[in-house]
């Protein structure tokens, strides 16, 4: 099963991916996580991406397409979830080509919908584990012990781009450059819209119903 997960920053893509990985054994391919690893490793790509990410801008298509085409070539044919890629129509066209070259297709496009008004609170309250990637929220998804990851007891961190100012820019970019992808994929008839302003467990069950049908 190959899935594209669409949604604004803070719509819950990373949160839902965790359940999909656990239930279906899919590989989670998050372009944001790959970029953050490149930054931590101080690679050439990571250094080029840094200023775009910190300001809330999209990293240029050529860098992302090269990075994700490589990841897709190495991905197991059995299944994966793309989280955060594609993010522009140009990236979607290149993804279609990479999939066709590999003899694969996207089976499901899941579109998480949340109003902008609740996104800022979600993102500025997010804390994540730098070791295992687990995602928490200081109010509505607290770890058992304040500031500490439940899985590996690592100290939780706040992402540099999770400030109110940068979130506003990321949301603008989402509406201008990424939202048109919903129509792009609707032509193929495999897009499923899900309200993601509900309890994450309920969103998860709705996703499972779609995938298990
Ligand atoms: P990326 O890392 O992909 O960030 P994003 O898309 O902005 O998404 P987020 O990770 O912020 O949110 P999410 O939807 O995963 O929400 P989460 O589950 O954590 O990209 C970062 C940057 O990298 C970009 O700005 C860009 O510069 C660059 N980049 C990446 N890909 C690129 C590409 N393809 N092209 C160009 N540039 C690219 O949830 C958020 C919070 O809400 C958490 O605290 C969570 O606990 C809480 N929450 C989740 N669901 C619920 C719920 N149902 N109810 C209540 N709270 C919830």
PDB file of C-alpha atoms and ligand atoms in Angstrom:
ATOM      1  CA  UNK A   1       0.000   0.000   0.000  1.00  0.00           C
ATOM      2  CA  UNK A   2       1.406   3.418  -1.035  1.00  0.00           C
ATOM      3  CA  UNK A   3      -0.099   6.504   0.602  1.00  0.00           C
ATOM      4  CA  UNK A   4       0.312  10.260   0.194  1.00  0.00           C
ATOM      5  CA  UNK A   5      -0.692  12.210   3.296  1.00  0.00           C
ATOM      6  CA  UNK A   6      -1.721  15.809   2.597  1.00  0.00           C
ATOM      7  CA  UNK A   7      -2.543  18.509   5.137  1.00  0.00           C
ATOM      8  CA  UNK A   8      -1.519  21.878   6.481  1.00  0.00           C
ATOM      9  CA  UNK A   9       1.305  22.244   9.010  1.00  0.00           C
ATOM     10  CA  UNK A  10      -0.002  20.903  12.317  1.00  0.00           C
ATOM     11  CA  UNK A  11      -2.922  19.031  10.737  1.00  0.00           C
ATOM     12  CA  UNK A  12      -1.690  15.824  12.373  1.00  0.00           C
ATOM     13  CA  UNK A  13       0.228  14.128   9.545  1.00  0.00           C
ATOM     14  CA  UNK A  14       3.083  12.938  11.760  1.00  0.00           C
ATOM     15  CA  UNK A  15       0.668  11.892  14.520  1.00  0.00           C
ATOM     16  CA  UNK A  16      -1.436   9.723  12.177  1.00  0.00           C
ATOM     17  CA  UNK A  17       1.621   8.246  10.442  1.00  0.00           C
ATOM     18  CA  UNK A  18       2.678   6.657  13.709  1.00  0.00           C
ATOM     19  CA  UNK A  19      -0.561   4.606  13.815  1.00  0.00           C
ATOM     20  CA  UNK A  20      -0.292   3.672  10.130  1.00  0.00           C
ATOM     21  CA  UNK A  21       3.247   2.412  10.612  1.00  0.00           C
ATOM     22  CA  UNK A  22       2.184   0.359  13.648  1.00  0.00           C
ATOM     23  CA  UNK A  23      -0.882  -1.209  12.007  1.00  0.00           C
ATOM     24  CA  UNK A  24       0.263  -1.755   8.403  1.00  0.00           C
ATOM     25  CA  UNK A  25       4.057  -1.925   8.763  1.00  0.00           C
ATOM     26  CA  UNK A  26       4.506   0.849   6.205  1.00  0.00           C
ATOM     27  CA  UNK A  27       7.708   2.872   5.914  1.00  0.00           C
ATOM     28  CA  UNK A  28       7.169   6.489   7.055  1.00  0.00           C
ATOM     29  CA  UNK A  29       8.906   8.832   4.616  1.00  0.00           C
ATOM     30  CA  UNK A  30       8.683  12.383   5.955  1.00  0.00           C
ATOM     31  CA  UNK A  31      10.454  15.000   3.836  1.00  0.00           C
ATOM     32  CA  UNK A  32      10.628  17.283   6.896  1.00  0.00           C
ATOM     33  CA  UNK A  33      12.268  14.562   9.029  1.00  0.00           C
ATOM     34  CA  UNK A  34      14.766  13.729   6.267  1.00  0.00           C
ATOM     35  CA  UNK A  35      15.664  17.431   5.967  1.00  0.00           C
ATOM     36  CA  UNK A  36      16.079  17.770   9.739  1.00  0.00           C
ATOM     37  CA  UNK A  37      18.434  14.742   9.743  1.00  0.00           C
ATOM     38  CA  UNK A  38      20.453  16.317   6.904  1.00  0.00           C
ATOM     39  CA  UNK A  39      20.671  19.511   8.948  1.00  0.00           C
ATOM     40  CA  UNK A  40      21.808  17.671  12.062  1.00  0.00           C
ATOM     41  CA  UNK A  41      24.482  15.922   9.973  1.00  0.00           C
ATOM     42  CA  UNK A  42      25.513  19.334   8.534  1.00  0.00           C
ATOM     43  CA  UNK A  43      25.400  17.892   4.998  1.00  0.00           C
ATOM     44  CA  UNK A  44      25.477  20.174   1.956  1.00  0.00           C
ATOM     45  CA  UNK A  45      21.736  19.614   1.447  1.00  0.00           C
ATOM     46  CA  UNK A  46      21.024  20.306   5.128  1.00  0.00           C
ATOM     47  CA  UNK A  47      22.941  23.564   5.013  1.00  0.00           C
ATOM     48  CA  UNK A  48      21.187  24.675   1.829  1.00  0.00           C
ATOM     49  CA  UNK A  49      17.760  23.853   3.329  1.00  0.00           C
ATOM     50  CA  UNK A  50      18.322  25.540   6.699  1.00  0.00           C
ATOM     51  CA  UNK A  51      17.409  29.153   5.938  1.00  0.00           C
ATOM     52  CA  UNK A  52      14.278  28.172   3.979  1.00  0.00           C
ATOM     53  CA  UNK A  53      13.012  25.943   6.783  1.00  0.00           C
ATOM     54  CA  UNK A  54      13.732  28.423   9.573  1.00  0.00           C
ATOM     55  CA  UNK A  55      11.853  31.191   7.776  1.00  0.00           C
ATOM     56  CA  UNK A  56       8.872  28.954   6.943  1.00  0.00           C
ATOM     57  CA  UNK A  57       9.546  28.919   3.194  1.00  0.00           C
ATOM     58  CA  UNK A  58       9.479  25.784   1.070  1.00  0.00           C
ATOM     59  CA  UNK A  59      12.857  24.321   0.179  1.00  0.00           C
ATOM     60  CA  UNK A  60      13.363  24.677  -3.619  1.00  0.00           C
ATOM     61  CA  UNK A  61      11.794  21.929  -5.751  1.00  0.00           C
ATOM     62  CA  UNK A  62      15.053  20.752  -7.353  1.00  0.00           C
ATOM     63  CA  UNK A  63      16.627  19.928  -3.964  1.00  0.00           C
ATOM     64  CA  UNK A  64      13.497  18.185  -2.671  1.00  0.00           C
ATOM     65  CA  UNK A  65      12.825  16.232  -5.847  1.00  0.00           C
ATOM     66  CA  UNK A  66      16.387  14.865  -5.921  1.00  0.00           C
ATOM     67  CA  UNK A  67      16.220  13.940  -2.221  1.00  0.00           C
ATOM     68  CA  UNK A  68      12.801  12.231  -2.416  1.00  0.00           C
ATOM     69  CA  UNK A  69      13.428  10.466  -5.750  1.00  0.00           C
ATOM     70  CA  UNK A  70      16.420   8.781  -4.115  1.00  0.00           C
ATOM     71  CA  UNK A  71      14.329   7.839  -1.064  1.00  0.00           C
ATOM     72  CA  UNK A  72      11.562   6.388  -3.272  1.00  0.00           C
ATOM     73  CA  UNK A  73      14.058   4.305  -5.273  1.00  0.00           C
ATOM     74  CA  UNK A  74      15.266   2.766  -2.007  1.00  0.00           C
ATOM     75  CA  UNK A  75      11.756   2.327  -0.520  1.00  0.00           C
ATOM     76  CA  UNK A  76      10.280  -1.169  -0.095  1.00  0.00           C
ATOM     77  CA  UNK A  77       7.740  -1.987  -2.830  1.00  0.00           C
ATOM     78  CA  UNK A  78       5.510  -3.439  -0.096  1.00  0.00           C
ATOM     79  CA  UNK A  79       4.473  -0.003   1.088  1.00  0.00           C
ATOM     80  CA  UNK A  80       5.181   3.452   2.387  1.00  0.00           C
ATOM     81  CA  UNK A  81       3.559   6.712   3.438  1.00  0.00           C
ATOM     82  CA  UNK A  82       4.755  10.011   2.026  1.00  0.00           C
ATOM     83  CA  UNK A  83       4.343  12.752   4.649  1.00  0.00           C
ATOM     84  CA  UNK A  84       5.084  16.314   3.509  1.00  0.00           C
ATOM     85  CA  UNK A  85       5.931  15.319  -0.070  1.00  0.00           C
ATOM     86  CA  UNK A  86       4.747  16.301  -2.622  1.00  0.00           C
ATOM     87  CA  UNK A  87       4.085  19.896  -1.625  1.00  0.00           C
ATOM     88  CA  UNK A  88       3.897  21.608  -5.026  1.00  0.00           C
ATOM     89  CA  UNK A  89       2.286  20.539  -8.301  1.00  0.00           C
ATOM     90  CA  UNK A  90       5.758  20.299  -9.812  1.00  0.00           C
ATOM     91  CA  UNK A  91       6.801  17.862  -7.068  1.00  0.00           C
ATOM     92  CA  UNK A  92       3.627  15.808  -7.675  1.00  0.00           C
ATOM     93  CA  UNK A  93       4.398  15.523 -11.389  1.00  0.00           C
ATOM     94  CA  UNK A  94       7.931  14.349 -10.584  1.00  0.00           C
ATOM     95  CA  UNK A  95       6.584  11.875  -8.026  1.00  0.00           C
ATOM     96  CA  UNK A  96       4.270  10.394 -10.677  1.00  0.00           C
ATOM     97  CA  UNK A  97       7.284   9.925 -12.953  1.00  0.00           C
ATOM     98  CA  UNK A  98       9.403   8.332 -10.204  1.00  0.00           C
ATOM     99  CA  UNK A  99       6.547   5.970  -9.302  1.00  0.00           C
ATOM    100  CA  UNK A 100       5.977   4.990 -12.949  1.00  0.00           C
ATOM    101  CA  UNK A 101       9.712   4.322 -13.389  1.00  0.00           C
ATOM    102  CA  UNK A 102       9.618   2.049 -10.341  1.00  0.00           C
ATOM    103  CA  UNK A 103       6.450   0.276 -11.589  1.00  0.00           C
ATOM    104  CA  UNK A 104       4.368   1.563  -8.668  1.00  0.00           C
ATOM    105  CA  UNK A 105       1.368   3.828  -8.102  1.00  0.00           C
ATOM    106  CA  UNK A 106      -0.133   5.852  -5.256  1.00  0.00           C
ATOM    107  CA  UNK A 107      -3.103   3.890  -3.875  1.00  0.00           C
ATOM    108  CA  UNK A 108      -4.549   6.422  -1.425  1.00  0.00           C
ATOM    109  CA  UNK A 109      -4.288  10.182  -0.921  1.00  0.00           C
ATOM    110  CA  UNK A 110      -5.453  11.114   2.592  1.00  0.00           C
ATOM    111  CA  UNK A 111      -6.209  14.804   3.050  1.00  0.00           C
ATOM    112  CA  UNK A 112      -6.313  16.011   6.674  1.00  0.00           C
ATOM    113  CA  UNK A 113      -8.468  19.134   6.991  1.00  0.00           C
ATOM    114  CA  UNK A 114      -8.181  21.602   9.901  1.00  0.00           C
ATOM    115  CA  UNK A 115      -9.150  25.268  10.122  1.00  0.00           C
ATOM    116  CA  UNK A 116      -6.232  27.711  10.347  1.00  0.00           C
ATOM    117  CA  UNK A 117      -7.634  29.085  13.607  1.00  0.00           C
ATOM    118  CA  UNK A 118      -6.577  26.022  15.623  1.00  0.00           C
ATOM    119  CA  UNK A 119      -3.230  25.374  13.930  1.00  0.00           C
ATOM    120  CA  UNK A 120      -1.140  27.969  15.768  1.00  0.00           C
ATOM    121  CA  UNK A 121      -2.035  26.557  19.190  1.00  0.00           C
ATOM    122  CA  UNK A 122      -1.277  23.027  18.049  1.00  0.00           C
ATOM    123  CA  UNK A 123       2.108  23.903  16.585  1.00  0.00           C
ATOM    124  CA  UNK A 124       3.420  26.236  19.261  1.00  0.00           C
ATOM    125  CA  UNK A 125       2.487  23.607  21.887  1.00  0.00           C
ATOM    126  CA  UNK A 126       4.140  20.740  20.045  1.00  0.00           C
ATOM    127  CA  UNK A 127       7.150  19.021  21.582  1.00  0.00           C
ATOM    128  CA  UNK A 128       8.988  16.138  19.945  1.00  0.00           C
ATOM    129  CA  UNK A 129      11.602  13.572  20.774  1.00  0.00           C
ATOM    130  CA  UNK A 130      14.869  14.185  18.903  1.00  0.00           C
ATOM    131  CA  UNK A 131      15.728  10.490  19.258  1.00  0.00           C
ATOM    132  CA  UNK A 132      12.618   8.520  18.204  1.00  0.00           C
ATOM    133  CA  UNK A 133      10.535  11.304  16.608  1.00  0.00           C
ATOM    134  CA  UNK A 134       7.504  10.828  18.905  1.00  0.00           C
ATOM    135  CA  UNK A 135       5.217  13.878  18.900  1.00  0.00           C
ATOM    136  CA  UNK A 136       3.463  15.349  21.968  1.00  0.00           C
ATOM    137  CA  UNK A 137       1.505  18.474  22.865  1.00  0.00           C
ATOM    138  CA  UNK A 138       1.928  20.412  26.117  1.00  0.00           C
ATOM    139  CA  UNK A 139      -1.851  20.449  26.673  1.00  0.00           C
ATOM    140  CA  UNK A 140      -3.669  17.785  24.697  1.00  0.00           C
ATOM    141  CA  UNK A 141      -1.100  14.997  24.205  1.00  0.00           C
ATOM    142  CA  UNK A 142       1.131  15.193  27.243  1.00  0.00           C
ATOM    143  CA  UNK A 143       3.964  12.757  27.902  1.00  0.00           C
ATOM    144  CA  UNK A 144       3.690  10.800  31.174  1.00  0.00           C
ATOM    145  CA  UNK A 145       6.520  12.869  32.672  1.00  0.00           C
ATOM    146  CA  UNK A 146       6.729  16.578  31.792  1.00  0.00           C
ATOM    147  CA  UNK A 147       9.231  17.260  28.963  1.00  0.00           C
ATOM    148  CA  UNK A 148      10.430  13.632  28.740  1.00  0.00           C
ATOM    149  CA  UNK A 149       9.727  11.106  25.964  1.00  0.00           C
ATOM    150  CA  UNK A 150       7.615   8.110  27.061  1.00  0.00           C
ATOM    151  CA  UNK A 151       9.535   5.758  24.736  1.00  0.00           C
ATOM    152  CA  UNK A 152      13.174   6.466  25.567  1.00  0.00           C
ATOM    153  CA  UNK A 153      13.274   9.106  28.332  1.00  0.00           C
ATOM    154  CA  UNK A 154      15.002  11.624  26.044  1.00  0.00           C
ATOM    155  CA  UNK A 155      14.369  15.321  26.767  1.00  0.00           C
ATOM    156  CA  UNK A 156      11.706  16.680  24.405  1.00  0.00           C
ATOM    157  CA  UNK A 157      12.512  19.663  22.162  1.00  0.00           C
ATOM    158  CA  UNK A 158      10.580  22.389  20.338  1.00  0.00           C
ATOM    159  CA  UNK A 159      11.255  22.781  16.602  1.00  0.00           C
ATOM    160  CA  UNK A 160      12.913  26.062  15.559  1.00  0.00           C
ATOM    161  CA  UNK A 161      10.146  26.695  12.995  1.00  0.00           C
ATOM    162  CA  UNK A 162       7.335  26.217  15.537  1.00  0.00           C
ATOM    163  CA  UNK A 163       6.937  29.898  16.479  1.00  0.00           C
ATOM    164  CA  UNK A 164       3.718  31.843  15.822  1.00  0.00           C
ATOM    165  CA  UNK A 165       5.429  34.068  13.243  1.00  0.00           C
ATOM    166  CA  UNK A 166       6.910  31.201  11.220  1.00  0.00           C
ATOM    167  CA  UNK A 167       3.688  29.176  11.453  1.00  0.00           C
ATOM    168  CA  UNK A 168       1.797  32.035   9.763  1.00  0.00           C
ATOM    169  CA  UNK A 169       4.267  31.935   6.859  1.00  0.00           C
ATOM    170  CA  UNK A 170       4.070  28.123   6.619  1.00  0.00           C
ATOM    171  CA  UNK A 171       0.271  28.329   6.481  1.00  0.00           C
ATOM    172  CA  UNK A 172       0.393  30.948   3.706  1.00  0.00           C
ATOM    173  CA  UNK A 173       2.704  28.715   1.709  1.00  0.00           C
ATOM    174  CA  UNK A 174       0.443  25.758   2.314  1.00  0.00           C
ATOM    175  CA  UNK A 175      -2.621  27.560   0.918  1.00  0.00           C
ATOM    176  CA  UNK A 176      -0.780  28.939  -2.080  1.00  0.00           C
ATOM    177  CA  UNK A 177       1.423  26.043  -3.094  1.00  0.00           C
ATOM    178  CA  UNK A 178       0.217  22.797  -1.510  1.00  0.00           C
ATOM    179  CA  UNK A 179      -3.589  23.023  -1.326  1.00  0.00           C
ATOM    180  CA  UNK A 180      -3.883  22.925  -5.167  1.00  0.00           C
ATOM    181  CA  UNK A 181      -2.572  19.360  -4.948  1.00  0.00           C
ATOM    182  CA  UNK A 182      -5.937  18.199  -3.621  1.00  0.00           C
ATOM    183  CA  UNK A 183      -7.515  19.021  -6.998  1.00  0.00           C
ATOM    184  CA  UNK A 184      -4.500  17.581  -8.803  1.00  0.00           C
ATOM    185  CA  UNK A 185      -5.084  14.220  -7.103  1.00  0.00           C
ATOM    186  CA  UNK A 186      -8.902  14.380  -7.253  1.00  0.00           C
ATOM    187  CA  UNK A 187      -8.610  13.709 -11.000  1.00  0.00           C
ATOM    188  CA  UNK A 188      -7.458  10.179 -10.097  1.00  0.00           C
ATOM    189  CA  UNK A 189     -10.413   9.568  -7.776  1.00  0.00           C
ATOM    190  CA  UNK A 190      -8.366   8.260  -4.834  1.00  0.00           C
ATOM    191  CA  UNK A 191      -8.503  11.274  -2.486  1.00  0.00           C
ATOM    192  CA  UNK A 192     -10.159  10.921   0.939  1.00  0.00           C
ATOM    193  CA  UNK A 193     -10.887  14.092   2.946  1.00  0.00           C
ATOM    194  CA  UNK A 194     -10.822  13.674   6.730  1.00  0.00           C
ATOM    195  CA  UNK A 195     -11.656  16.319   9.337  1.00  0.00           C
ATOM    196  CA  UNK A 196      -8.615  16.366  11.607  1.00  0.00           C
ATOM    197  CA  UNK A 197     -10.021  18.734  14.227  1.00  0.00           C
ATOM    198  CA  UNK A 198     -11.424  15.711  16.099  1.00  0.00           C
ATOM    199  CA  UNK A 199      -9.864  13.394  18.649  1.00  0.00           C
ATOM    200  CA  UNK A 200      -6.788  11.821  16.968  1.00  0.00           C
ATOM    201  CA  UNK A 201      -8.079   8.331  17.890  1.00  0.00           C
ATOM    202  CA  UNK A 202     -11.293   8.982  15.934  1.00  0.00           C
ATOM    203  CA  UNK A 203      -9.342  10.317  12.935  1.00  0.00           C
ATOM    204  CA  UNK A 204      -7.185   7.191  13.101  1.00  0.00           C
ATOM    205  CA  UNK A 205     -10.219   4.857  13.104  1.00  0.00           C
ATOM    206  CA  UNK A 206     -11.664   6.680  10.069  1.00  0.00           C
ATOM    207  CA  UNK A 207      -8.374   6.236   8.211  1.00  0.00           C
ATOM    208  CA  UNK A 208      -8.295   2.520   9.057  1.00  0.00           C
ATOM    209  CA  UNK A 209     -11.870   2.141   7.698  1.00  0.00           C
ATOM    210  CA  UNK A 210     -10.798   3.707   4.380  1.00  0.00           C
ATOM    211  CA  UNK A 211      -7.664   1.596   4.042  1.00  0.00           C
ATOM    212  CA  UNK A 212      -9.349  -1.661   5.136  1.00  0.00           C
ATOM    213  CA  UNK A 213     -12.404  -1.296   2.875  1.00  0.00           C
TER     214      UNK A 213
HETATM  215  P1  LIG B   1       7.417  19.317   7.871  1.00  0.00           P
HETATM  216  O1  LIG B   1       8.298  18.733   8.889  1.00  0.00           O
HETATM  217  O2  LIG B   1       6.832  18.445   6.827  1.00  0.00           O
HETATM  218  O3  LIG B   1       6.300  20.165   8.628  1.00  0.00           O
HETATM  219  P2  LIG B   1       4.750  20.509   8.270  1.00  0.00           P
HETATM  220  O4  LIG B   1       4.173  19.972   7.033  1.00  0.00           O
HETATM  221  O5  LIG B   1       4.697  21.952   8.464  1.00  0.00           O
HETATM  222  O6  LIG B   1       3.974  19.646   9.242  1.00  0.00           O
HETATM  223  P3  LIG B   1       4.199  19.527  10.736  1.00  0.00           P
HETATM  224  O7  LIG B   1       5.266  18.489  11.017  1.00  0.00           O
HETATM  225  O8  LIG B   1       4.402  20.872  11.365  1.00  0.00           O
HETATM  226  O9  LIG B   1       2.776  19.046  11.229  1.00  0.00           O
HETATM  227  P4  LIG B   1       2.014  17.652  11.189  1.00  0.00           P
HETATM  228  O10 LIG B   1       0.879  17.742  10.212  1.00  0.00           O
HETATM  229  O11 LIG B   1       2.952  16.483  11.043  1.00  0.00           O
HETATM  230  O12 LIG B   1       1.378  17.691  12.635  1.00  0.00           O
HETATM  231  P5  LIG B   1       1.712  16.821  13.950  1.00  0.00           P
HETATM  232  O13 LIG B   1       1.199  15.426  13.798  1.00  0.00           O
HETATM  233  O14 LIG B   1       3.128  16.987  14.395  1.00  0.00           O
HETATM  234  O15 LIG B   1       8.198  20.496   7.066  1.00  0.00           O
HETATM  235  C1  LIG B   1       9.027  21.420   7.728  1.00  0.00           C
HETATM  236  C2  LIG B   1       9.711  22.308   6.699  1.00  0.00           C
HETATM  237  O16 LIG B   1      10.553  21.511   5.842  1.00  0.00           O
HETATM  238  C3  LIG B   1       8.774  23.057   5.728  1.00  0.00           C
HETATM  239  O17 LIG B   1       8.294  24.270   6.271  1.00  0.00           O
HETATM  240  C4  LIG B   1       9.716  23.278   4.529  1.00  0.00           C
HETATM  241  O18 LIG B   1      10.610  24.352   4.760  1.00  0.00           O
HETATM  242  C5  LIG B   1      10.529  21.992   4.490  1.00  0.00           C
HETATM  243  N1  LIG B   1       9.915  20.957   3.626  1.00  0.00           N
HETATM  244  C6  LIG B   1       9.462  19.720   4.006  1.00  0.00           C
HETATM  245  N2  LIG B   1       8.977  19.053   2.954  1.00  0.00           N
HETATM  246  C7  LIG B   1       9.106  19.866   1.882  1.00  0.00           C
HETATM  247  C8  LIG B   1       8.743  19.736   0.509  1.00  0.00           C
HETATM  248  N3  LIG B   1       8.153  18.633   0.025  1.00  0.00           N
HETATM  249  N4  LIG B   1       8.999  20.785  -0.318  1.00  0.00           N
HETATM  250  C9  LIG B   1       9.608  21.908   0.134  1.00  0.00           C
HETATM  251  N5  LIG B   1       9.963  22.095   1.422  1.00  0.00           N
HETATM  252  C10 LIG B   1       9.719  21.082   2.300  1.00  0.00           C
HETATM  253  O19 LIG B   1       0.741  17.568  14.990  1.00  0.00           O
HETATM  254  C11 LIG B   1       1.001  18.896  15.398  1.00  0.00           C
HETATM  255  C12 LIG B   1       0.607  19.065  16.888  1.00  0.00           C
HETATM  256  O20 LIG B   1      -0.801  18.891  17.022  1.00  0.00           O
HETATM  257  C13 LIG B   1       1.259  18.011  17.803  1.00  0.00           C
HETATM  258  O21 LIG B   1       1.621  18.606  19.015  1.00  0.00           O
HETATM  259  C14 LIG B   1       0.159  16.962  18.013  1.00  0.00           C
HETATM  260  O22 LIG B   1       0.295  16.364  19.274  1.00  0.00           O
HETATM  261  C15 LIG B   1      -1.115  17.803  17.888  1.00  0.00           C
HETATM  262  N6  LIG B   1      -2.212  17.072  17.244  1.00  0.00           N
HETATM  263  C16 LIG B   1      -2.131  16.243  16.159  1.00  0.00           C
HETATM  264  N7  LIG B   1      -3.354  15.781  15.833  1.00  0.00           N
HETATM  265  C17 LIG B   1      -4.225  16.338  16.730  1.00  0.00           C
HETATM  266  C18 LIG B   1      -5.648  16.239  16.904  1.00  0.00           C
HETATM  267  N8  LIG B   1      -6.417  15.472  16.094  1.00  0.00           N
HETATM  268  N9  LIG B   1      -6.205  16.954  17.903  1.00  0.00           N
HETATM  269  C19 LIG B   1      -5.440  17.741  18.725  1.00  0.00           C
HETATM  270  N10 LIG B   1      -4.095  17.853  18.606  1.00  0.00           N
HETATM  271  C20 LIG B   1      -3.500  17.163  17.632  1.00  0.00           C
END
